[in-house]
Amino acid sequence: MPEAIEIQLKKGVLALCVLALLSKADSYAYEIASKLAKDIDMGEGTIYPLMRRMQSDGLVETYLVESQSGPPRKYYRLTSAGRASFTQQKTEWAAFTTAVEDILGAAA
């Protein structure tokens, strides 16, 4: 797959992945970035602008937690709008991947 296409596919699903991770547990940006870097080979630098955008869109909110190894960490948690967005995006993703799988299965 050409690298540009792969990057665009990852960027397209990045917000959904962040919402999915936060639906399981509150987290801080570096922890989210590390998980995404490991699981889908997404660079750390892409997460911070996304987290700011998600916060300004009202999908996540932040709170500080004291850390024994440095300054307080900014944790993110889903808002009710974030939970609703995750549910909607997950449904849309399932329909999309089913359609793609159908097309791929029908290909010669």
GROMACS .gro file of N, CA, C and O in nm:
model
  432
    1MET      N    1   0.085  -0.117   0.000
    1MET     CA    2   0.000   0.000   0.000
    1MET      C    3   0.089   0.123   0.000
    1MET      O    4   0.181   0.131   0.081
    2PRO      N    5   0.063   0.217  -0.088
    2PRO     CA    6   0.142   0.340  -0.084
    2PRO      C    7   0.133   0.404   0.054
    2PRO      O    8   0.027   0.405   0.117
    3GLU      N    9   0.245   0.457   0.100
    3GLU     CA   10   0.253   0.512   0.236
    3GLU      C   11   0.150   0.622   0.259
    3GLU      O   12   0.090   0.630   0.366
    4ALA      N   13   0.125   0.708   0.160
    4ALA     CA   14   0.031   0.818   0.177
    4ALA      C   15  -0.110   0.767   0.205
    4ALA      O   16  -0.183   0.823   0.287
    5ILE      N   17  -0.150   0.659   0.140
    5ILE     CA   18  -0.282   0.602   0.163
    5ILE      C   19  -0.291   0.544   0.304
    5ILE      O   20  -0.388   0.565   0.376
    6GLU      N   21  -0.187   0.472   0.344
    6GLU     CA   22  -0.186   0.412   0.477
    6GLU      C   23  -0.195   0.521   0.585
    6GLU      O   24  -0.270   0.507   0.683
    7ILE      N   25  -0.122   0.629   0.568
    7ILE     CA   26  -0.126   0.739   0.665
    7ILE      C   27  -0.266   0.799   0.672
    7ILE      O   28  -0.318   0.824   0.781
    8GLN      N   29  -0.329   0.819   0.557
    8GLN     CA   30  -0.464   0.877   0.556
    8GLN      C   31  -0.565   0.783   0.621
    8GLN      O   32  -0.655   0.828   0.692
    9LEU      N   33  -0.550   0.653   0.599
    9LEU     CA   34  -0.640   0.557   0.664
    9LEU      C   35  -0.626   0.564   0.815
    9LEU      O   36  -0.725   0.565   0.889
   10LYS      N   37  -0.503   0.571   0.863
   10LYS     CA   38  -0.479   0.579   1.007
   10LYS      C   39  -0.534   0.708   1.065
   10LYS      O   40  -0.597   0.708   1.170
   11LYS      N   41  -0.510   0.819   0.997
   11LYS     CA   42  -0.561   0.948   1.046
   11LYS      C   43  -0.713   0.948   1.051
   11LYS      O   44  -0.773   1.005   1.141
   12GLY      N   45  -0.775   0.881   0.954
   12GLY     CA   46  -0.920   0.876   0.949
   12GLY      C   47  -0.983   0.802   1.065
   12GLY      O   48  -1.096   0.830   1.104
   13VAL      N   49  -0.912   0.708   1.120
   13VAL     CA   50  -0.967   0.626   1.228
   13VAL      C   51  -0.910   0.664   1.365
   13VAL      O   52  -0.952   0.612   1.467
   14LEU      N   53  -0.819   0.759   1.368
   14LEU     CA   54  -0.750   0.795   1.492
   14LEU      C   55  -0.845   0.844   1.600
   14LEU      O   56  -0.839   0.800   1.716
   15ALA      N   57  -0.936   0.934   1.567
   15ALA     CA   58  -1.030   0.987   1.667
   15ALA      C   59  -1.116   0.874   1.724
   15ALA      O   60  -1.141   0.868   1.845
   16LEU      N   61  -1.160   0.783   1.639
   16LEU     CA   62  -1.239   0.670   1.686
   16LEU      C   63  -1.158   0.584   1.782
   16LEU      O   64  -1.210   0.540   1.885
   17CYS      N   65  -1.032   0.562   1.753
   17CYS     CA   66  -0.947   0.483   1.842
   17CYS      C   67  -0.929   0.552   1.977
   17CYS      O   68  -0.933   0.487   2.082
   18VAL      N   69  -0.911   0.684   1.976
   18VAL     CA   70  -0.897   0.759   2.102
   18VAL      C   71  -1.026   0.749   2.182
   18VAL      O   72  -1.023   0.724   2.303
   19LEU      N   73  -1.139   0.767   2.117
   19LEU     CA   74  -1.267   0.754   2.186
   19LEU      C   75  -1.283   0.614   2.246
   19LEU      O   76  -1.331   0.599   2.359
   20ALA      N   77  -1.242   0.513   2.171
   20ALA     CA   78  -1.252   0.375   2.220
   20ALA      C   79  -1.165   0.354   2.344
   20ALA      O   80  -1.211   0.295   2.442
   21LEU      N   81  -1.042   0.404   2.340
   21LEU     CA   82  -0.954   0.390   2.457
   21LEU      C   83  -1.012   0.462   2.578
   21LEU      O   84  -1.012   0.408   2.689
   22LEU      N   85  -1.063   0.582   2.558
   22LEU     CA   86  -1.119   0.659   2.669
   22LEU      C   87  -1.252   0.603   2.717
   22LEU      O   88  -1.292   0.629   2.831
   23SER      N   89  -1.320   0.526   2.634
   23SER     CA   90  -1.445   0.463   2.679
   23SER      C   91  -1.417   0.354   2.781
   23SER      O   92  -1.503   0.320   2.862
   24LYS      N   93  -1.294   0.302   2.779
   24LYS     CA   94  -1.254   0.197   2.874
   24LYS      C   95  -1.202   0.256   3.004
   24LYS      O   96  -1.227   0.201   3.111
   25ALA      N   97  -1.127   0.365   2.994
   25ALA     CA   98  -1.067   0.426   3.113
   25ALA      C   99  -1.014   0.564   3.080
   25ALA      O  100  -0.969   0.589   2.968
   26ASP      N  101  -1.017   0.653   3.178
   26ASP     CA  102  -0.954   0.785   3.163
   26ASP      C  103  -0.804   0.762   3.141
   26ASP      O  104  -0.748   0.663   3.187
   27SER      N  105  -0.740   0.856   3.071
   27SER     CA  106  -0.599   0.839   3.041
   27SER      C  107  -0.535   0.974   3.013
   27SER      O  108  -0.604   1.072   2.988
   28TYR      N  109  -0.403   0.976   3.014
   28TYR     CA  110  -0.332   1.098   2.977
   28TYR      C  111  -0.276   1.081   2.836
   28TYR      O  112  -0.265   0.969   2.784
   29ALA      N  113  -0.245   1.192   2.770
   29ALA     CA  114  -0.214   1.192   2.627
   29ALA      C  115  -0.095   1.102   2.593
   29ALA      O  116  -0.099   1.030   2.494
   30TYR      N  117   0.009   1.103   2.675
   30TYR     CA  118   0.126   1.021   2.642
   30TYR      C  119   0.090   0.873   2.646
   30TYR      O  120   0.136   0.794   2.563
   31GLU      N  121   0.008   0.833   2.741
   31GLU     CA  122  -0.035   0.693   2.750
   31GLU      C  123  -0.117   0.653   2.627
   31GLU      O  124  -0.098   0.546   2.570
   32ILE      N  125  -0.206   0.741   2.584
   32ILE     CA  126  -0.285   0.716   2.464
   32ILE      C  127  -0.194   0.707   2.342
   32ILE      O  128  -0.206   0.616   2.260
   33ALA      N  129  -0.103   0.802   2.331
   33ALA     CA  130  -0.010   0.805   2.217
   33ALA      C  131   0.075   0.679   2.214
   33ALA      O  132   0.098   0.622   2.106
   34SER      N  133   0.122   0.634   2.328
   34SER     CA  134   0.205   0.513   2.333
   34SER      C  135   0.127   0.390   2.287
   34SER      O  136   0.179   0.307   2.212
   35LYS      N  137   0.002   0.379   2.329
   35LYS     CA  138  -0.082   0.266   2.289
   35LYS      C  139  -0.105   0.269   2.138
   35LYS      O  140  -0.095   0.167   2.071
   36LEU      N  141  -0.135   0.387   2.085
   36LEU     CA  142  -0.160   0.398   1.941
   36LEU      C  143  -0.032   0.374   1.860
   36LEU      O  144  -0.037   0.314   1.752
   37ALA      N  145   0.080   0.420   1.911
   37ALA     CA  146   0.208   0.398   1.843
   37ALA      C  147   0.238   0.249   1.835
   37ALA      O  148   0.284   0.199   1.732
   38LYS      N  149   0.210   0.179   1.942
   38LYS     CA  150   0.238   0.035   1.947
   38LYS      C  151   0.140  -0.044   1.862
   38LYS      O  152   0.179  -0.131   1.785
   39ASP      N  153   0.011  -0.014   1.873
   39ASP     CA  154  -0.092  -0.095   1.808
   39ASP      C  155  -0.115  -0.063   1.661
   39ASP      O  156  -0.140  -0.153   1.581
   40ILE      N  157  -0.110   0.065   1.625
   40ILE     CA  158  -0.136   0.099   1.484
   40ILE      C  159  -0.024   0.183   1.422
   40ILE      O  160  -0.045   0.245   1.319
   41ASP      N  161   0.090   0.185   1.488
   41ASP     CA  162   0.208   0.254   1.434
   41ASP      C  163   0.179   0.400   1.400
   41ASP      O  164   0.214   0.448   1.294
   42MET      N  165   0.112   0.466   1.492
   42MET     CA  166   0.078   0.608   1.474
   42MET      C  167   0.177   0.691   1.553
   42MET      O  168   0.202   0.661   1.670
   43GLY      N  169   0.232   0.794   1.495
   43GLY     CA  170   0.330   0.879   1.561
   43GLY      C  171   0.273   0.955   1.678
   43GLY      O  172   0.157   0.996   1.676
   44GLU      N  173   0.354   0.975   1.781
   44GLU     CA  174   0.311   1.045   1.903
   44GLU      C  175   0.264   1.187   1.876
   44GLU      O  176   0.171   1.235   1.938
   45GLY      N  177   0.330   1.255   1.784
   45GLY     CA  178   0.300   1.396   1.759
   45GLY      C  179   0.161   1.423   1.708
   45GLY      O  180   0.111   1.535   1.719
   46THR      N  181   0.094   1.322   1.655
   46THR     CA  182  -0.040   1.343   1.601
   46THR      C  183  -0.147   1.348   1.709
   46THR      O  184  -0.255   1.401   1.686
   47ILE      N  185  -0.118   1.295   1.827
   47ILE     CA  186  -0.221   1.284   1.929
   47ILE      C  187  -0.251   1.416   1.999
   47ILE      O  188  -0.367   1.446   2.030
   48TYR      N  189  -0.150   1.498   2.022
   48TYR     CA  190  -0.171   1.620   2.100
   48TYR      C  191  -0.265   1.719   2.031
   48TYR      O  192  -0.358   1.770   2.095
   49PRO      N  193  -0.249   1.748   1.903
   49PRO     CA  194  -0.347   1.836   1.836
   49PRO      C  195  -0.488   1.775   1.835
   49PRO      O  196  -0.586   1.846   1.851
   50LEU      N  197  -0.495   1.644   1.819
   50LEU     CA  198  -0.625   1.577   1.820
   50LEU      C  199  -0.692   1.591   1.957
   50LEU      O  200  -0.812   1.620   1.964
   51MET      N  201  -0.617   1.575   2.064
   51MET     CA  202  -0.675   1.586   2.198
   51MET      C  203  -0.726   1.729   2.222
   51MET      O  204  -0.833   1.747   2.279
   52ARG      N  205  -0.651   1.829   2.176
   52ARG     CA  206  -0.697   1.968   2.191
   52ARG      C  207  -0.826   1.991   2.112
   52ARG      O  208  -0.920   2.055   2.159
   53ARG      N  209  -0.831   1.936   1.991
   53ARG     CA  210  -0.950   1.952   1.907
   53ARG      C  211  -1.070   1.880   1.970
   53ARG      O  212  -1.182   1.934   1.974
   54MET      N  213  -1.048   1.761   2.022
   54MET     CA  214  -1.157   1.686   2.085
   54MET      C  215  -1.208   1.759   2.209
   54MET      O  216  -1.328   1.759   2.237
   55GLN      N  217  -1.117   1.825   2.280
   55GLN     CA  218  -1.159   1.901   2.397
   55GLN      C  219  -1.240   2.024   2.354
   55GLN      O  220  -1.345   2.051   2.411
   56SER      N  221  -1.193   2.095   2.253
   56SER     CA  222  -1.268   2.213   2.208
   56SER      C  223  -1.402   2.175   2.146
   56SER      O  224  -1.497   2.254   2.151
   57ASP      N  225  -1.412   2.053   2.093
   57ASP     CA  226  -1.539   2.004   2.038
   57ASP      C  227  -1.632   1.951   2.146
   57ASP      O  228  -1.745   1.909   2.117
   58GLY      N  229  -1.584   1.947   2.270
   58GLY     CA  230  -1.668   1.901   2.380
   58GLY      C  231  -1.678   1.750   2.395
   58GLY      O  232  -1.766   1.701   2.465
   59LEU      N  233  -1.588   1.677   2.330
   59LEU     CA  234  -1.593   1.531   2.337
   59LEU      C  235  -1.519   1.476   2.458
   59LEU      O  236  -1.551   1.367   2.507
   60VAL      N  237  -1.418   1.550   2.505
   60VAL     CA  238  -1.342   1.511   2.623
   60VAL      C  239  -1.327   1.631   2.714
   60VAL      O  240  -1.340   1.745   2.672
   61GLU      N  241  -1.303   1.600   2.842
   61GLU     CA  242  -1.270   1.703   2.939
   61GLU      C  243  -1.145   1.657   3.013
   61GLU      O  244  -1.109   1.539   3.007
   62THR      N  245  -1.079   1.749   3.079
   62THR     CA  246  -0.954   1.716   3.145
   62THR      C  247  -0.962   1.741   3.295
   62THR      O  248  -1.047   1.817   3.342
   63TYR      N  249  -0.872   1.674   3.365
   63TYR     CA  250  -0.852   1.699   3.507
   63TYR      C  251  -0.708   1.662   3.540
   63TYR      O  252  -0.645   1.584   3.467
   64LEU      N  253  -0.653   1.719   3.644
   64LEU     CA  254  -0.513   1.695   3.682
   64LEU      C  255  -0.505   1.591   3.792
   64LEU      O  256  -0.588   1.587   3.882
   65VAL      N  257  -0.401   1.505   3.781
   65VAL     CA  258  -0.372   1.405   3.883
   65VAL      C  259  -0.227   1.422   3.923
   65VAL      O  260  -0.138   1.425   3.836
   66GLU      N  261  -0.203   1.435   4.051
   66GLU     CA  262  -0.065   1.448   4.101
   66GLU      C  263   0.016   1.326   4.062
   66GLU      O  264  -0.034   1.213   4.062
   67SER      N  265   0.141   1.350   4.028
   67SER     CA  266   0.233   1.242   3.991
   67SER      C  267   0.351   1.242   4.086
   67SER      O  268   0.403   1.348   4.121
   68GLN      N  269   0.395   1.124   4.127
   68GLN     CA  270   0.511   1.114   4.215
   68GLN      C  271   0.642   1.134   4.139
   68GLN      O  272   0.745   1.157   4.198
   69SER      N  273   0.634   1.126   4.007
   69SER     CA  274   0.757   1.136   3.927
   69SER      C  275   0.762   1.264   3.844
   69SER      O  276   0.821   1.265   3.737
   70GLY      N  277   0.701   1.372   3.891
   70GLY     CA  278   0.707   1.497   3.815
   70GLY      C  279   0.583   1.580   3.836
   70GLY      O  280   0.511   1.564   3.935
   71PRO      N  281   0.556   1.668   3.741
   71PRO     CA  282   0.439   1.757   3.753
   71PRO      C  283   0.309   1.678   3.741
   71PRO      O  284   0.309   1.563   3.694
   72PRO      N  285   0.197   1.737   3.781
   72PRO     CA  286   0.068   1.669   3.767
   72PRO      C  287   0.042   1.632   3.621
   72PRO      O  288   0.084   1.703   3.529
   73ARG      N  289  -0.027   1.522   3.601
   73ARG     CA  290  -0.062   1.477   3.465
   73ARG      C  291  -0.204   1.522   3.432
   73ARG      O  292  -0.293   1.516   3.516
   74LYS      N  293  -0.221   1.564   3.307
   74LYS     CA  294  -0.352   1.602   3.259
   74LYS      C  295  -0.420   1.476   3.204
   74LYS      O  296  -0.376   1.419   3.105
   75TYR      N  297  -0.524   1.434   3.271
   75TYR     CA  298  -0.602   1.318   3.227
   75TYR      C  299  -0.720   1.363   3.145
   75TYR      O  300  -0.776   1.471   3.167
   76TYR      N  301  -0.759   1.277   3.051
   76TYR     CA  302  -0.875   1.301   2.966
   76TYR      C  303  -0.982   1.199   2.998
   76TYR      O  304  -0.952   1.083   3.025
   77ARG      N  305  -1.107   1.245   2.995
   77ARG     CA  306  -1.220   1.153   3.008
   77ARG      C  307  -1.328   1.197   2.910
   77ARG      O  308  -1.336   1.315   2.873
   78LEU      N  309  -1.408   1.101   2.869
   78LEU     CA  310  -1.515   1.131   2.776
   78LEU      C  311  -1.625   1.210   2.844
   78LEU      O  312  -1.657   1.185   2.961
   79THR      N  313  -1.683   1.302   2.772
   79THR     CA  314  -1.804   1.371   2.816
   79THR      C  315  -1.922   1.288   2.766
   79THR      O  316  -1.905   1.190   2.691
   80SER      N  317  -2.042   1.329   2.801
   80SER     CA  318  -2.159   1.257   2.747
   80SER      C  319  -2.163   1.272   2.595
   80SER      O  320  -2.199   1.178   2.524
   81ALA      N  321  -2.123   1.388   2.544
   81ALA     CA  322  -2.116   1.407   2.398
   81ALA      C  323  -2.011   1.315   2.337
   81ALA      O  324  -2.029   1.261   2.227
   82GLY      N  325  -1.900   1.295   2.407
   82GLY     CA  326  -1.795   1.205   2.360
   82GLY      C  327  -1.843   1.061   2.355
   82GLY      O  328  -1.813   0.987   2.262
   83ARG      N  329  -1.919   1.019   2.456
   83ARG     CA  330  -1.974   0.883   2.458
   83ARG      C  331  -2.073   0.864   2.342
   83ARG      O  332  -2.073   0.761   2.275
   84ALA      N  333  -2.157   0.965   2.320
   84ALA     CA  334  -2.252   0.957   2.210
   84ALA      C  335  -2.180   0.952   2.075
   84ALA      O  336  -2.217   0.874   1.986
   85SER      N  337  -2.076   1.033   2.061
   85SER     CA  338  -1.998   1.034   1.937
   85SER      C  339  -1.931   0.899   1.915
   85SER      O  340  -1.929   0.847   1.803
   86PHE      N  341  -1.876   0.840   2.022
   86PHE     CA  342  -1.813   0.710   2.011
   86PHE      C  343  -1.914   0.604   1.964
   86PHE      O  344  -1.885   0.527   1.873
   87THR      N  345  -2.031   0.603   2.023
   87THR     CA  346  -2.134   0.506   1.984
   87THR      C  347  -2.170   0.522   1.837
   87THR      O  348  -2.178   0.424   1.762
   88GLN      N  349  -2.189   0.647   1.794
   88GLN     CA  350  -2.225   0.673   1.655
   88GLN      C  351  -2.111   0.633   1.561
   88GLN      O  352  -2.134   0.566   1.459
   89GLN      N  353  -1.989   0.674   1.592
   89GLN     CA  354  -1.875   0.643   1.505
   89GLN      C  355  -1.849   0.493   1.499
   89GLN      O  356  -1.812   0.440   1.393
   90LYS      N  357  -1.867   0.424   1.611
   90LYS     CA  358  -1.845   0.279   1.612
   90LYS      C  359  -1.947   0.209   1.521
   90LYS      O  360  -1.911   0.118   1.446
   91THR      N  361  -2.072   0.255   1.524
   91THR     CA  362  -2.175   0.199   1.437
   91THR      C  363  -2.142   0.226   1.291
   91THR      O  364  -2.152   0.136   1.206
   92GLU      N  365  -2.100   0.350   1.261
   92GLU     CA  366  -2.063   0.385   1.123
   92GLU      C  367  -1.941   0.305   1.077
   92GLU      O  368  -1.935   0.261   0.962
   93TRP      N  369  -1.844   0.286   1.165
   93TRP     CA  370  -1.725   0.209   1.132
   93TRP      C  371  -1.762   0.064   1.100
   93TRP      O  372  -1.712   0.006   1.003
   94ALA      N  373  -1.849   0.005   1.179
   94ALA     CA  374  -1.891  -0.134   1.156
   94ALA      C  375  -1.959  -0.147   1.020
   94ALA      O  376  -1.931  -0.242   0.944
   95ALA      N  377  -2.047  -0.053   0.987
   95ALA     CA  378  -2.115  -0.057   0.857
   95ALA      C  379  -2.015  -0.040   0.743
   95ALA      O  380  -2.022  -0.110   0.641
   96PHE      N  381  -1.921   0.052   0.760
   96PHE     CA  382  -1.820   0.078   0.658
   96PHE      C  383  -1.732  -0.045   0.635
   96PHE      O  384  -1.710  -0.087   0.522
   97THR      N  385  -1.681  -0.103   0.743
   97THR     CA  386  -1.591  -0.218   0.727
   97THR      C  387  -1.666  -0.339   0.669
   97THR      O  388  -1.608  -0.414   0.591
   98THR      N  389  -1.792  -0.354   0.704
   98THR     CA  390  -1.871  -0.463   0.645
   98THR      C  391  -1.886  -0.442   0.495
   98THR      O  392  -1.870  -0.537   0.417
   99ALA      N  393  -1.912  -0.318   0.455
   99ALA     CA  394  -1.926  -0.289   0.311
   99ALA      C  395  -1.795  -0.314   0.238
   99ALA      O  396  -1.794  -0.373   0.129
  100VAL      N  397  -1.683  -0.273   0.296
  100VAL     CA  398  -1.553  -0.295   0.233
  100VAL      C  399  -1.525  -0.446   0.224
  100VAL      O  400  -1.478  -0.495   0.120
  101GLU      N  401  -1.550  -0.517   0.331
  101GLU     CA  402  -1.529  -0.663   0.329
  101GLU      C  403  -1.615  -0.731   0.224
  101GLU      O  404  -1.570  -0.823   0.155
  102ASP      N  405  -1.738  -0.684   0.207
  102ASP     CA  406  -1.826  -0.738   0.103
  102ASP      C  407  -1.766  -0.715  -0.036
  102ASP      O  408  -1.767  -0.803  -0.122
  103ILE      N  409  -1.717  -0.595  -0.058
  103ILE     CA  410  -1.658  -0.562  -0.187
  103ILE      C  411  -1.531  -0.645  -0.210
  103ILE      O  412  -1.511  -0.700  -0.319
  104LEU      N  413  -1.447  -0.654  -0.108
  104LEU     CA  414  -1.322  -0.732  -0.121
  104LEU      C  415  -1.351  -0.880  -0.144
  104LEU      O  416  -1.284  -0.945  -0.224
  105GLY      N  417  -1.454  -0.929  -0.078
  105GLY     CA  418  -1.490  -1.070  -0.095
  105GLY      C  419  -1.545  -1.099  -0.233
  105GLY      O  420  -1.527  -1.209  -0.286
  106ALA      N  421  -1.608  -0.999  -0.293
  106ALA     CA  422  -1.665  -1.016  -0.426
  106ALA      C  423  -1.563  -0.993  -0.537
  106ALA      O  424  -1.587  -1.026  -0.652
  107ALA      N  425  -1.445  -0.938  -0.502
  107ALA     CA  426  -1.343  -0.910  -0.603
  107ALA      C  427  -1.282  -1.040  -0.654
  107ALA      O  428  -1.262  -1.135  -0.578
  108ALA      N  429  -1.250  -1.040  -0.781
  108ALA     CA  430  -1.192  -1.161  -0.842
  108ALA      C  431  -1.047  -1.175  -0.809
  108ALA      O  432  -0.975  -1.089  -0.777
   0.00000   0.00000   0.00000
